Structures are given as structure tokens and as C-alpha cells.
Coordinates of C-alpha atoms and ligand atoms in Angstrom, one line a residue:
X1 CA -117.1 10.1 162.4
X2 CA -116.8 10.6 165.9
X3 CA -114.1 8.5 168.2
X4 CA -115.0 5.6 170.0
X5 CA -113.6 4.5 173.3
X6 CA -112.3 1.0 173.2
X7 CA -112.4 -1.1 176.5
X8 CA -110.9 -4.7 176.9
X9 CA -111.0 -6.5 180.0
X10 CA -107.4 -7.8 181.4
X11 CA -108.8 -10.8 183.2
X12 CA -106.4 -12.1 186.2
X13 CA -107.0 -14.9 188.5
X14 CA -109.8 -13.3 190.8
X15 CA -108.6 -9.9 190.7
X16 CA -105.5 -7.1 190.1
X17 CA -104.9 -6.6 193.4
X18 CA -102.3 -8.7 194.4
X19 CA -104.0 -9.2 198.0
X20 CA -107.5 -9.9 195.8
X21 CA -107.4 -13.5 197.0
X22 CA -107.2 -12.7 200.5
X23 CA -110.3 -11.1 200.4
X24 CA -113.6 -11.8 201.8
X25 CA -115.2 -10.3 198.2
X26 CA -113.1 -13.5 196.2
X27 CA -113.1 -17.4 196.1
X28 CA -109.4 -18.4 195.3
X29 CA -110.7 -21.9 194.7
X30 CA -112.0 -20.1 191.8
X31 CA -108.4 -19.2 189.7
X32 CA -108.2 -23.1 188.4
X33 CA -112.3 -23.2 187.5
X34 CA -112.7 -22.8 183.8
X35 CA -116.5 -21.3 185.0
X36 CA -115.1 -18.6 186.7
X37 CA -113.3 -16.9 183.4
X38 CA -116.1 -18.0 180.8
X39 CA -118.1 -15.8 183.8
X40 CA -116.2 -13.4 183.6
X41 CA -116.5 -13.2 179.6
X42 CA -119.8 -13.0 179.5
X43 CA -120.2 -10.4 181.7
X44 CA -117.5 -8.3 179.8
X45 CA -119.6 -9.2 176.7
X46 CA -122.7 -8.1 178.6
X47 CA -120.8 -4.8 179.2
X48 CA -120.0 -4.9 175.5
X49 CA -116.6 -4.6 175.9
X50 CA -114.0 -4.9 172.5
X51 CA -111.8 -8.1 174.4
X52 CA -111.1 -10.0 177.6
X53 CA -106.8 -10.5 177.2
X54 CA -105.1 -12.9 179.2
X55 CA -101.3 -12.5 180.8
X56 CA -98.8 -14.9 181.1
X57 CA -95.3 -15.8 182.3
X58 CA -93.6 -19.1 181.6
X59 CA -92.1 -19.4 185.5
X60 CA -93.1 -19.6 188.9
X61 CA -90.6 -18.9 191.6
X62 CA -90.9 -18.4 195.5
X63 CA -93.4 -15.8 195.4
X64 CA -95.6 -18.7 194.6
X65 CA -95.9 -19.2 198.3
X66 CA -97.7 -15.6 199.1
X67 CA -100.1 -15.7 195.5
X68 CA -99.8 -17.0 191.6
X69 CA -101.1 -14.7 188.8
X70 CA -102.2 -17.3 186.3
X71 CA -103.2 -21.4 186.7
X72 CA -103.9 -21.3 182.7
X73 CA -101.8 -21.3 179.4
X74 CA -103.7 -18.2 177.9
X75 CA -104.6 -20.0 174.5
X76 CA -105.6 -22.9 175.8
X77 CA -108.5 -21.0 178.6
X78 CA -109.5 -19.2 175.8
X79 CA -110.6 -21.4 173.1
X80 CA -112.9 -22.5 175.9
X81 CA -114.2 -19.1 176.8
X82 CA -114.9 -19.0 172.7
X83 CA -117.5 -21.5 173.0
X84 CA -118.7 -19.7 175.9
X85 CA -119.7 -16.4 174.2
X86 CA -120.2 -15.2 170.8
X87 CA -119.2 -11.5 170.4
X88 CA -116.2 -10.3 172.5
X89 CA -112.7 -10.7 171.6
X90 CA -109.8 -13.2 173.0
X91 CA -106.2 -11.6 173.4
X92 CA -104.2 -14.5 174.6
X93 CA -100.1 -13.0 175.6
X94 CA -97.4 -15.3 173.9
X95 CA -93.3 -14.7 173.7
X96 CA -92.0 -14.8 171.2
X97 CA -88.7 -15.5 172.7
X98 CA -89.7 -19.0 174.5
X99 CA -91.9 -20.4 171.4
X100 CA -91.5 -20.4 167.3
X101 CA -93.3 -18.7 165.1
X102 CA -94.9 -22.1 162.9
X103 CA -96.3 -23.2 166.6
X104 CA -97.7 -20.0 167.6
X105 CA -99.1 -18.6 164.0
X106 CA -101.2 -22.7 164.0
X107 CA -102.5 -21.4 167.5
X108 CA -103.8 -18.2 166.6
X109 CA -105.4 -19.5 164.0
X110 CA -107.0 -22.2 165.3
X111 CA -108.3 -19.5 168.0
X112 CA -109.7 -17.4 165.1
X113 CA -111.1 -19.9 163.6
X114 CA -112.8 -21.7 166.7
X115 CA -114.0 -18.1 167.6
X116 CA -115.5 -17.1 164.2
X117 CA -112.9 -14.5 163.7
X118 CA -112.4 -13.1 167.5
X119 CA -108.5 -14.1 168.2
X120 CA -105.8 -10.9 169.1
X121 CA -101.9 -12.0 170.2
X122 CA -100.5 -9.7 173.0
X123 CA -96.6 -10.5 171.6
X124 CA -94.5 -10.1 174.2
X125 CA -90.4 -11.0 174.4
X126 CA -90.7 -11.9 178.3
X127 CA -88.5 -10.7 180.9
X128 CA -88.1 -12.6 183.8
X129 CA -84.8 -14.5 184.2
X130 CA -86.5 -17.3 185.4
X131 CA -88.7 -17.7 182.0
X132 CA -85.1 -18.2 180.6
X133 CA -84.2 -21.2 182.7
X134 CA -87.6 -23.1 181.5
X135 CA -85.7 -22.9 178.2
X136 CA -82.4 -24.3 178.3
X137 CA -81.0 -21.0 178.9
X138 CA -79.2 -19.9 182.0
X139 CA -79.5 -16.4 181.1
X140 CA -82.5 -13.9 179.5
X141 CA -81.4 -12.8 175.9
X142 CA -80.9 -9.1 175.8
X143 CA -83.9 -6.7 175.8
X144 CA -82.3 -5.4 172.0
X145 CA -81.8 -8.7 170.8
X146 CA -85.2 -9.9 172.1
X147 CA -87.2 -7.8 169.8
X148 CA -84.9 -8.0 166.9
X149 CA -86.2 -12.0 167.1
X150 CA -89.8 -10.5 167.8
X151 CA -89.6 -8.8 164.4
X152 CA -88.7 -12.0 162.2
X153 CA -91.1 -13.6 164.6
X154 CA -93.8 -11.9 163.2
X155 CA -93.0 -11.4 160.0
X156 CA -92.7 -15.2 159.9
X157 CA -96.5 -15.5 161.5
X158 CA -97.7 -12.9 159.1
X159 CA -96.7 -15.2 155.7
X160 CA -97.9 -18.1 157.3
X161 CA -101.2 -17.0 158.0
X162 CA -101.5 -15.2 154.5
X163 CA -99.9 -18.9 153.0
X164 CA -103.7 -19.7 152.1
X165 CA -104.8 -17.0 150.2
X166 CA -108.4 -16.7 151.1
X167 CA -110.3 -18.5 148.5
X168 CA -107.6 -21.8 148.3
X169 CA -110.3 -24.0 150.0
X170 CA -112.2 -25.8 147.2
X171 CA -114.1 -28.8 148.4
X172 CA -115.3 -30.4 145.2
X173 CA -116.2 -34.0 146.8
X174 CA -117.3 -34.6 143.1
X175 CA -113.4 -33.7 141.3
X176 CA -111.9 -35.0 144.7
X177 CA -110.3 -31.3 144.9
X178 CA -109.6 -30.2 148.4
X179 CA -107.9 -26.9 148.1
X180 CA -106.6 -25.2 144.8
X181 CA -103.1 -25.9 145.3
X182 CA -102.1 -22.7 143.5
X183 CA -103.3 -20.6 146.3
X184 CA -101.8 -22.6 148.9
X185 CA -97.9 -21.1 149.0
X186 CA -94.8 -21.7 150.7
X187 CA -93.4 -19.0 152.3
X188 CA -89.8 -20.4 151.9
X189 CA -88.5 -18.1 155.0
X190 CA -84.5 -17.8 155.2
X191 CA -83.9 -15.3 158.0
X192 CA -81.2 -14.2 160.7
X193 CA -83.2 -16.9 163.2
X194 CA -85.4 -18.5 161.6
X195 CA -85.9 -21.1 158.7
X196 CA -89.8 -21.6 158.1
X197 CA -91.1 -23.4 154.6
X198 CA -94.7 -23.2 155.2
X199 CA -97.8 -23.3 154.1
X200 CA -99.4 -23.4 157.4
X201 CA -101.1 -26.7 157.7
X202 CA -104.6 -24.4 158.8
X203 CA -106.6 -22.3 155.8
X204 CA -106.4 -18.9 156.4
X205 CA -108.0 -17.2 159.5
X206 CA -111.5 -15.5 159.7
X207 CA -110.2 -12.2 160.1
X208 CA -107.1 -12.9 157.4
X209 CA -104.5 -11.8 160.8
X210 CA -105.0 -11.5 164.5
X211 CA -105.1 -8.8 166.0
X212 CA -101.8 -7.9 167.1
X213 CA -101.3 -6.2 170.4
X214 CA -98.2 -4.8 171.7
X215 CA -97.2 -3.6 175.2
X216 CA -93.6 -2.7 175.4
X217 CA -93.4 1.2 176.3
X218 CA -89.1 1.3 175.6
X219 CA -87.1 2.9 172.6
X220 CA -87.1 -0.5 171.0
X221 CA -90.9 -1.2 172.5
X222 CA -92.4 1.6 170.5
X223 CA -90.2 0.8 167.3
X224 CA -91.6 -2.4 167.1
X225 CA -95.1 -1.3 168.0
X226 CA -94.6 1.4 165.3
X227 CA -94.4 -1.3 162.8
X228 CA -96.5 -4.2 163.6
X229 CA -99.3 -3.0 166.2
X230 CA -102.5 -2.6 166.3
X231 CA -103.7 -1.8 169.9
X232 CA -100.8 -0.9 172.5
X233 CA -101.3 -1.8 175.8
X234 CA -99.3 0.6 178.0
X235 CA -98.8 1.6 181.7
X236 CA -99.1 5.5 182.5
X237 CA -99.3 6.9 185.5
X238 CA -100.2 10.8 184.9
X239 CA -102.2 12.6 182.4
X240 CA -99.0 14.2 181.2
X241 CA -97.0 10.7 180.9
X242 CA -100.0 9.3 179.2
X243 CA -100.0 12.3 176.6
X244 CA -96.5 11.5 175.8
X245 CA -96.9 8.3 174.9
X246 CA -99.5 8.5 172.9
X247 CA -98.0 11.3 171.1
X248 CA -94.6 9.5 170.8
X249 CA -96.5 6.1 169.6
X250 CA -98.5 7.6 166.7
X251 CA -95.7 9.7 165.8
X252 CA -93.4 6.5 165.2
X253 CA -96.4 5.1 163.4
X254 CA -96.6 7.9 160.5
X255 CA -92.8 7.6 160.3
X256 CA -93.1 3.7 160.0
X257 CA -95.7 4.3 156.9
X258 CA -98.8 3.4 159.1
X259 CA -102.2 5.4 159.4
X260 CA -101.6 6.4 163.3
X261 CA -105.9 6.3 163.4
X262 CA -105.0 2.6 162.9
X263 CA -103.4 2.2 165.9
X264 CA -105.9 2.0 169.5
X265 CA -103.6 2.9 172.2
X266 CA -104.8 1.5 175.8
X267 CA -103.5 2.8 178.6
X268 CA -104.3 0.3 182.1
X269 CA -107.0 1.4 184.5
X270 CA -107.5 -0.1 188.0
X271 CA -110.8 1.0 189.3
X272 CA -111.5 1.0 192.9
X273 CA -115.5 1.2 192.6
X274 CA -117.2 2.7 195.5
X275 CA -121.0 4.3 196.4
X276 CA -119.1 6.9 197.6
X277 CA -115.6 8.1 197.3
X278 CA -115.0 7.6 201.0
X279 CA -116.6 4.2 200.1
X280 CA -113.9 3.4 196.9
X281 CA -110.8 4.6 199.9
X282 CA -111.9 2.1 202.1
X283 CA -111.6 -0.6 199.7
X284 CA -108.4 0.4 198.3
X285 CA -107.5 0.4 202.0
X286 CA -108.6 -3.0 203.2
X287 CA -106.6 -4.5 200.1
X288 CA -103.9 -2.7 200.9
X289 CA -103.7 -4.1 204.3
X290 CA -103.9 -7.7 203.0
X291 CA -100.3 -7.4 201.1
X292 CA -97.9 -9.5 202.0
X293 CA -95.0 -7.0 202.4
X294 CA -92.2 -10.0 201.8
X295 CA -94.1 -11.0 198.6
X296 CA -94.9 -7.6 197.5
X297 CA -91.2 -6.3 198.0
X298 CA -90.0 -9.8 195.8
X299 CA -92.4 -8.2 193.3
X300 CA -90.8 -5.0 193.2
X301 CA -87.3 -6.9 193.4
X302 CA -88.1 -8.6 190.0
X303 CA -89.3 -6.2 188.6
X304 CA -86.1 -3.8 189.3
X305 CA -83.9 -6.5 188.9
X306 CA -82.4 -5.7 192.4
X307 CA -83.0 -7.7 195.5
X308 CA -84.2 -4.9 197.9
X309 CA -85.2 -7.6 200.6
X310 CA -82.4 -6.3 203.1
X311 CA -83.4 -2.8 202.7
X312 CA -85.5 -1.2 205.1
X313 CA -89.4 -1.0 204.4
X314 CA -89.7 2.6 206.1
X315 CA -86.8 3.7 203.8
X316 CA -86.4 5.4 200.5
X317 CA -85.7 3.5 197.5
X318 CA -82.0 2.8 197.0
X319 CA -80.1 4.7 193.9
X320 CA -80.8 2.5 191.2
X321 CA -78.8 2.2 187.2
X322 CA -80.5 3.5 184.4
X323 CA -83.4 2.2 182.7
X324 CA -81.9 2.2 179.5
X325 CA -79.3 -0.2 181.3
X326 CA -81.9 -2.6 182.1
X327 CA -82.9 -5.8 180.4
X328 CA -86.1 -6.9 181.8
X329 CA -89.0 -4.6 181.7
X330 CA -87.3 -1.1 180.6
X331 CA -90.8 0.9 180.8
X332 CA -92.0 -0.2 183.7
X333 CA -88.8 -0.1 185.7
X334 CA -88.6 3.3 184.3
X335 CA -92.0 4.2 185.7
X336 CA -92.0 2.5 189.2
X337 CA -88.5 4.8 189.9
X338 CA -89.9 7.9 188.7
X339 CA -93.2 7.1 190.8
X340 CA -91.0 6.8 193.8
X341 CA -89.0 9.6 193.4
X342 CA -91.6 12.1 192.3
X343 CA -93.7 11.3 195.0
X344 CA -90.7 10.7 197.8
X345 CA -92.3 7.2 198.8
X346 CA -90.8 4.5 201.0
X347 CA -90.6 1.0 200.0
X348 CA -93.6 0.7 202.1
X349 CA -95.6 3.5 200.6
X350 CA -94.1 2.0 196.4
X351 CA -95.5 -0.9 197.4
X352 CA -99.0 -0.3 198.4
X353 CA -99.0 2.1 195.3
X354 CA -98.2 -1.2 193.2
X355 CA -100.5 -3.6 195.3
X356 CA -103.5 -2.5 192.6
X357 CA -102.2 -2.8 189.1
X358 CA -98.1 -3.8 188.9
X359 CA -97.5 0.0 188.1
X360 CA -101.2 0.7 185.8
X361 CA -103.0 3.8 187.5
X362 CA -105.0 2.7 189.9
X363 CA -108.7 5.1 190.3
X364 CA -110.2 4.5 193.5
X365 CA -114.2 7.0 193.6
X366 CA -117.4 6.5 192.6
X367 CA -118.9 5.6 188.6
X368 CA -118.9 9.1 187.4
X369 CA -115.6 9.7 189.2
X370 CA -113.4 7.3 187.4
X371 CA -115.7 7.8 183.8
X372 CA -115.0 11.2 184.3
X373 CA -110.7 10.0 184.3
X374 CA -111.5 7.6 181.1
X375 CA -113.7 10.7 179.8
X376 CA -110.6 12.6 180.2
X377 CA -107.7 10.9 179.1
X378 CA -110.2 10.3 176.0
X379 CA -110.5 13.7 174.9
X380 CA -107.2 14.7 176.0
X381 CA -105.1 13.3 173.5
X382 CA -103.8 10.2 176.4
X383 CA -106.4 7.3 175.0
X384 CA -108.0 5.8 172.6
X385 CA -109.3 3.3 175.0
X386 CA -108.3 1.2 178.0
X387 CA -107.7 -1.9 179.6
X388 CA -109.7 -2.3 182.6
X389 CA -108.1 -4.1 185.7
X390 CA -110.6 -5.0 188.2
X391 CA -109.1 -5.2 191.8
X392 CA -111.3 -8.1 192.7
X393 CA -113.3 -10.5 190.4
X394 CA -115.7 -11.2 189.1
X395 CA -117.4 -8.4 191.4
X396 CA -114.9 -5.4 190.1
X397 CA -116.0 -6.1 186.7
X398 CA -119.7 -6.2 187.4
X399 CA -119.4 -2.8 189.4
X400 CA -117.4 -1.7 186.0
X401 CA -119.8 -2.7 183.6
X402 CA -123.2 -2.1 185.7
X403 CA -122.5 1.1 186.9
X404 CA -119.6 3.0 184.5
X405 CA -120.5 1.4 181.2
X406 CA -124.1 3.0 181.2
X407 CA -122.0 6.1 181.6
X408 CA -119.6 6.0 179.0
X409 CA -122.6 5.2 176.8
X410 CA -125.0 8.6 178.3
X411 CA -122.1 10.3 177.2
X412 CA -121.8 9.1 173.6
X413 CA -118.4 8.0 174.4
X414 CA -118.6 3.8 174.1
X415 CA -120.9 1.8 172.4
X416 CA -124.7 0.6 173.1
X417 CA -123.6 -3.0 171.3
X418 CA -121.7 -4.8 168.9
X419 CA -122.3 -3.5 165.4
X420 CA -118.8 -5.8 164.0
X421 CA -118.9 -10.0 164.0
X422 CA -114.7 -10.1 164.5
X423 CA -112.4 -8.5 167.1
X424 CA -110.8 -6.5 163.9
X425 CA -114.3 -5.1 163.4
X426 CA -114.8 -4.1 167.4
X427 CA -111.8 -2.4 166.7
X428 CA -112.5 -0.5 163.5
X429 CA -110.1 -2.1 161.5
X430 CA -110.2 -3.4 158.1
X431 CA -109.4 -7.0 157.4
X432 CA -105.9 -7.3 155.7
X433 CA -105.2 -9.3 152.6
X434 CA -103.3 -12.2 152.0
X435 CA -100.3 -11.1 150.8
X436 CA -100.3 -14.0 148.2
X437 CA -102.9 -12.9 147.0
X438 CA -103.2 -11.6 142.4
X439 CA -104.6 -8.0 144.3
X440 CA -101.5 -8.0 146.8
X441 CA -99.3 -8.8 143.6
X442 CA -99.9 -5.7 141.6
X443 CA -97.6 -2.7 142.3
X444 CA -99.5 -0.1 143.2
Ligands
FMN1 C1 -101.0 -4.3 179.9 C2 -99.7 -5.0 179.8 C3 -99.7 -6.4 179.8 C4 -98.5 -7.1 179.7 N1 -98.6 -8.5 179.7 C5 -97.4 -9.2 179.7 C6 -97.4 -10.6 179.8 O1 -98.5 -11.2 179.8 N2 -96.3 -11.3 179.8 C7 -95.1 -10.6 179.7 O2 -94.0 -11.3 179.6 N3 -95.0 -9.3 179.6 C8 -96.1 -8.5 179.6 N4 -96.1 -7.2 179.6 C9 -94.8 -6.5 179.5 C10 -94.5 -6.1 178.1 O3 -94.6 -7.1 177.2 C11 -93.1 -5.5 178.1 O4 -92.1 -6.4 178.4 C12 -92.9 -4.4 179.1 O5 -94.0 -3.5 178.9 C13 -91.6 -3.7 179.0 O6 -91.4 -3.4 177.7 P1 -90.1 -2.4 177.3 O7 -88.9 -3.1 177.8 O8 -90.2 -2.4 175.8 O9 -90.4 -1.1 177.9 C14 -97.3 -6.4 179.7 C15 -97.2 -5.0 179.7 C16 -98.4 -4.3 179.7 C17 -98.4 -2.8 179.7

């Protein structure tokens, strides 16, 4: 059977571009209207898309006064985009270092349910230092230990869901039987972190699981990915970086005991639309003259983990430790240096390159130029998929899905519509069983 692309919309405020809001193309008013996101589903739905996936950070610092990312707890925004559309999927990002697992496994199922079996979790250990000091902490745990929790994390989700096998609901008005008790388990959890009894107090999810979604790119990133995910979100920003991820995440997969086919890999995509390629330039060009240089250069601060205000803007960036040294985002610091370097860019110049998508390649040319870059990556062993990132919304994703989904589809590369019901089914995957369940039971 031939490959099909899979394409999920990352939906932020109203747009990538970190200048979005300053531009004549947006309405900022728009980032705290629950409209303006179910909009924006239904057009990705329109465009057929697998998933809209939401972001999210548990701080707001300074940088608040130049632009915010997100007004919405991710969950929350989408249980009302659920009852806003009917097909495409709902990836909501929650860390598992700021929440526990009983909390977050009711959540996702709720979402599953309310959706009719459309719910994905981007798990994420967050890394800003500032998350930490919403959570009486005065310091970030460390980027090992942080997944090492993520692990029993999910493990502790996984039983919870599976704690009513899938045929426990009885509802026998007449012998006053509500569910069949036997099938309704505790998961009696005893771990390094956390102590969990169960059963969960909802009846097992439409699609048995979530979808679980990964997006850490790090030695420990691709370990955990290796064992638990299902699609990996990831930042690349060449062919040959993209390639080597890719081959590096199935890899870990088959030596984890996984089918690698089982695992979508989706690279970010910022595309700067344009009639023309002169046309797509100019855009990128207006937004980049709209950044805030103060705000963009705090970005790029937190996401080093140096404070590079007092260096200058027209200068190199400074000698930096190594990423492997680093305990906030080890990837993507890893990538924003190598950027610079390979490309000998100035503060200035790094951060107009990460104005468009926080390190994600940004594609700025016309509809066949940027699905010829998704046809490419595709075939070339780099993809499986992507995660779109308009610049501006809602109007980047109607220029994505008017003019590059017909495309993608003339080339047999991404589907006419939904054939599946579930998120798990838009992503080709089968439904998992409980693993209470007799079947589960018997060794193989
Ligand atoms: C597409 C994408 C979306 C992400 N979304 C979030 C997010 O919403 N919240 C968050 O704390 N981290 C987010 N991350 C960061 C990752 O969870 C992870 O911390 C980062 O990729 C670094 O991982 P590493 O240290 O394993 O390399 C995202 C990363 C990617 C690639």
C-alpha cells in the first residue's frame, strides 16, 4: 500500500510569526475568541488535515509586553473546537512534569470521549525555568530526570485508561448493574514517583489510548519517543538533518520492539505562501520588519539559556556550552547554534531566521514551490508528514489548504477525505487493547 502524507495543523494565536499580530493580514483581538480557533478547525478539516495540536507553557514572563503565544489551556479550547467539527483530530500539549498522571489520563479521556474518539497528547517535560516557579519550585528539574518521571508518567496513564477493559459498561436498569465490576481494575501503581490505585473514574476511551505525540529531538528525547510515540513532532532545518532524524528515530524504535511503520514522524513547516516567489519574499519580509528586536532577542535568550541582551545585534553569536550541557530545550538549542554558525549569522540575521517558526523551517514560494519541499522530504526518507505553521491566521492556513492541499492530492500524495472516524484511524493506526483485558492475558 502506498505511503500517505500526514499533515496536522499547529494552531497558534493568529499566526507563527512572532510579528503575526502586528500585521495588517490579523485581528489580535481575535487570540481570546473561542470563534477564531473553532475557524480555524474547520478549515483544517475542510483541508482534510489528520489534527489541529495546540502548544502550551505554564508561564508568562516580560516578553508578555511585545506578544503572548497562547490565551487558552489547550484541553480546555479543545473540547470546544470538538463540538465544532466532526472529523479532524485534537492534540492538546501537557507536562508531565507540572501535572499528575490520574489528572491528565481523566482529561484525555474525557476529550476522547467528547470528540468520538479524536483526542492525541503532545507530552512534553517543559523547559522554561519560569514553568518551575508556578510550581513551588525555584528551580527546573533536570532535563534526565524530567523524562525519567515522563516515563512512569505514562506508564501510569496507559493502565488507567486500559482500567476499564472495553466491554465493563453494563447498564442493566432492570438488574440495577452499572458496570461489571470484574472488568473494572485497579492498577495498584507503586513506582519511583508515583503511587496511583485506579480505576479511572471515566470508562475507557473511544480509541482505547490517545494518540501519543512526542517532540523532544535529544538522546533522552528520542529514547522516550522510541518507546511510547506515535507521531514525533520535530524541528529540522535541512534535508540532510531531517534524514538523520528520521533514520535515528525509527532505528530506536525497532531496537525498543516497535514496528518503526508505526511511528509518523513530522517535521515543522512554516509556509510563506505567495502568487509568486517574489510575492512569498515580500511577505516573509514585511513580517520580518515587524519583530520586535528586544522581544525576539529575550526569545532567543530563553531559549539558550543565556541572556544575550548586552550583546551587540550586528554581532556574531557568543561561544556558547554544549548542548548536551543544557537543561532546557537540548534539540533546539542544538539547532538554533548550528544554524548560526553554519550560516555565519548575526544576532540580527538568527533572529529574523527564527521570527517564522522558533527554529521549524520556514518555506517562503509559491503552492507548487513548497509542495514540491513536502513532496521531497516525503520521498526522501526525511517525513512521513508535517506540521504545518502558518505565519498568519486564519489566512496562512486557507492559502495552505486552498491552494497546496489540491496539490498534494494531484499528486497522490495526501488524501481526497477522511476514510477513519478516530484520530488513530487518520493516522493508520490500530486501536490498542486494554491491557486488562482475557486477550491481553494470554502469553503469546
Ligand atoms: C512541534 C513542537 C511542539 C512543541 N510544543 C511544546 C509545547 O507546547 N510545550 C513545551 O513545553 N515544549 C514543546 N516542545 C518542546 C519539546 O517538548 C522538547 O522540550 C524540545 O523539543 C526539546 O527536547 P529535547 O530536550 O529532548 O531535545 C515542542 C517541540 C516541537 C518540535
Amino acid at each position: 500500500m502506498s505511503r500517505t502524507l500526514h499533515l496536522n495543523a499547529f494552531l497558534m494565536g493568529v499566526g507563527h510569526h512572532e510579528a503575526a499580530w502586528r500585521h495588517p493580514r490579523t485581528d489580535p483581538r481575535r487570540i481570546a475568541d473561542v470563534r477564531h480557533f473553532q475557524e480555524l478547525a474547520r478549515i483544517a478539516e475542510r483541508g482534510t488535515l489528520d489534527s489541529v495540536f495546540l502548544a502550551d507553557g505554564l508561564a508568562v514572563g516580560p516578553a508578555v509586553r511585545h506578544n503572548i503565544q497562547a490565551v487558552f489551556e489547550p484541553l480546555t479550547l479543545l473540547a470546544a473546537l470538538a463540538t465544532a467539527t466532526e472529523h479532524i483530530g485534537l492534540i492538546a500539549t501537557a507536562s508531565t512534569t507540572y501535572n499528575e498522571p490520574y489528572n491528565l489520563a481523566r482529561k484525555f479521556a474525557s476529550l476522547d470521549h467528547l470528540s468520538g474518539g479524536r483526542a492525541g497528547w503532545n507530552i512534553v517535560t517543559s523547559a522554561q525555568p519560569r514553568e518551575a516557579w508556578n510550581f513551588n519550585l525555584d528551580e527546573h528539574p533536570a532535563h534526565a530526570d524530567r523524562y525519567r518521571r515522563a516515563a512512569e508518567f505514562v506508564d501510569v496513564a496507559i493502565k488507567l485508561w486500559d482500567s476499564w477493559e472495553d466491554d465493563a459498561l453494563v447498564l442493566d436498569p432492570a438488574a440495577g448493574i452499572f458496570a461489571d465490576t470484574d472488568r473494572v481494575h485497579e492498577v495498584a501503581h507503586a513506582g519511583e514517583t508515583f503511587t496511583v490505585r485506579g480505576p479511572l473514574n471515566t470508562p475507557r476511551p473511544p480509541q482505547g489510548r490517545p494518540l501519543l505525540v512526542q517532540a523532544g529531538s535529544s538522546a533522552d528525547g528520542i529514547a522516550f519517543a522510541a518507546r511510547y510515540a506515535e507521531a514525533v513532532f520535530t524541528a529540522q532545518q535541512t534535508l540532510a538533518d531531517g534524514q538523520a532524524f528520521y533514520a535515528e528515530l525509527k532505528r530506536a524504535t525497532a531496537a525498543a520492539g516497535r514496528d518503526p511503520d508505526l511511528v509518523t514522524v513530522l517535521p515543522g513547516i512554516a509556509p510563506v505562501i505567495g502568487g509568486t516567489e517574489a510575492e512569498a519574499h515580500a511577505l516573509a519580509a514585511e513580517l520580518e520588519a515587524l519583530i520586535v528586536p528586544e522581544h525576539a532577542l529575550a526569545q532567543l535568550s530563553g531559549m539558550t539559556g543565556i541572556d544575550l541582551s548586552g550583546y551587540p545585534l550586528d554581532g556574531p553569536l557568543p561561544d556558547l556550552p554544549e548542548a548536551h550541557t543544557v537543561q532546557a530545550h537540548q534539540s533546539r538549542y542544538q539547532l538554533v547554534v548550528e544554524l548560526a554558525r553554519r550560516e555565519r549569522l548575526t544576532l540580527r540575521q538568527l533572529i529574523g531566521r527564527l521570527g517564522g517558526g522558533r527554529g521549524h523551517r520556514v518555506v517562503a514560494g509559491t503552492p507548487e514551490q513548497i509542495a514540491d519541499q513536502i513532496e521531497l522530504w516525503f520521498t526522501q526518507g526525511a517525513a512521513d508528514g508535517f506540521n504545518v505553521m502558518p505565519p498568519l491566521l486564519p489566512s496562512g492556513l486557507t492559502d495552505f489548504v486552498d491552494q497546496v492541499v489540491p496539490l498534494l492530492r494531484a499528486r497522490g500524495l495526501f488524501r481526497h477525505e477522511y476514510t477513519g472516524r478516530t484520530l488513530r484511524e487518520h493516522y493508520g493506526l490500530p486501536r490498542p487493547a486494554s491491557s486488562y483485558a482475557p486477550s491481553a492475558l494470554v502469553p503469546a
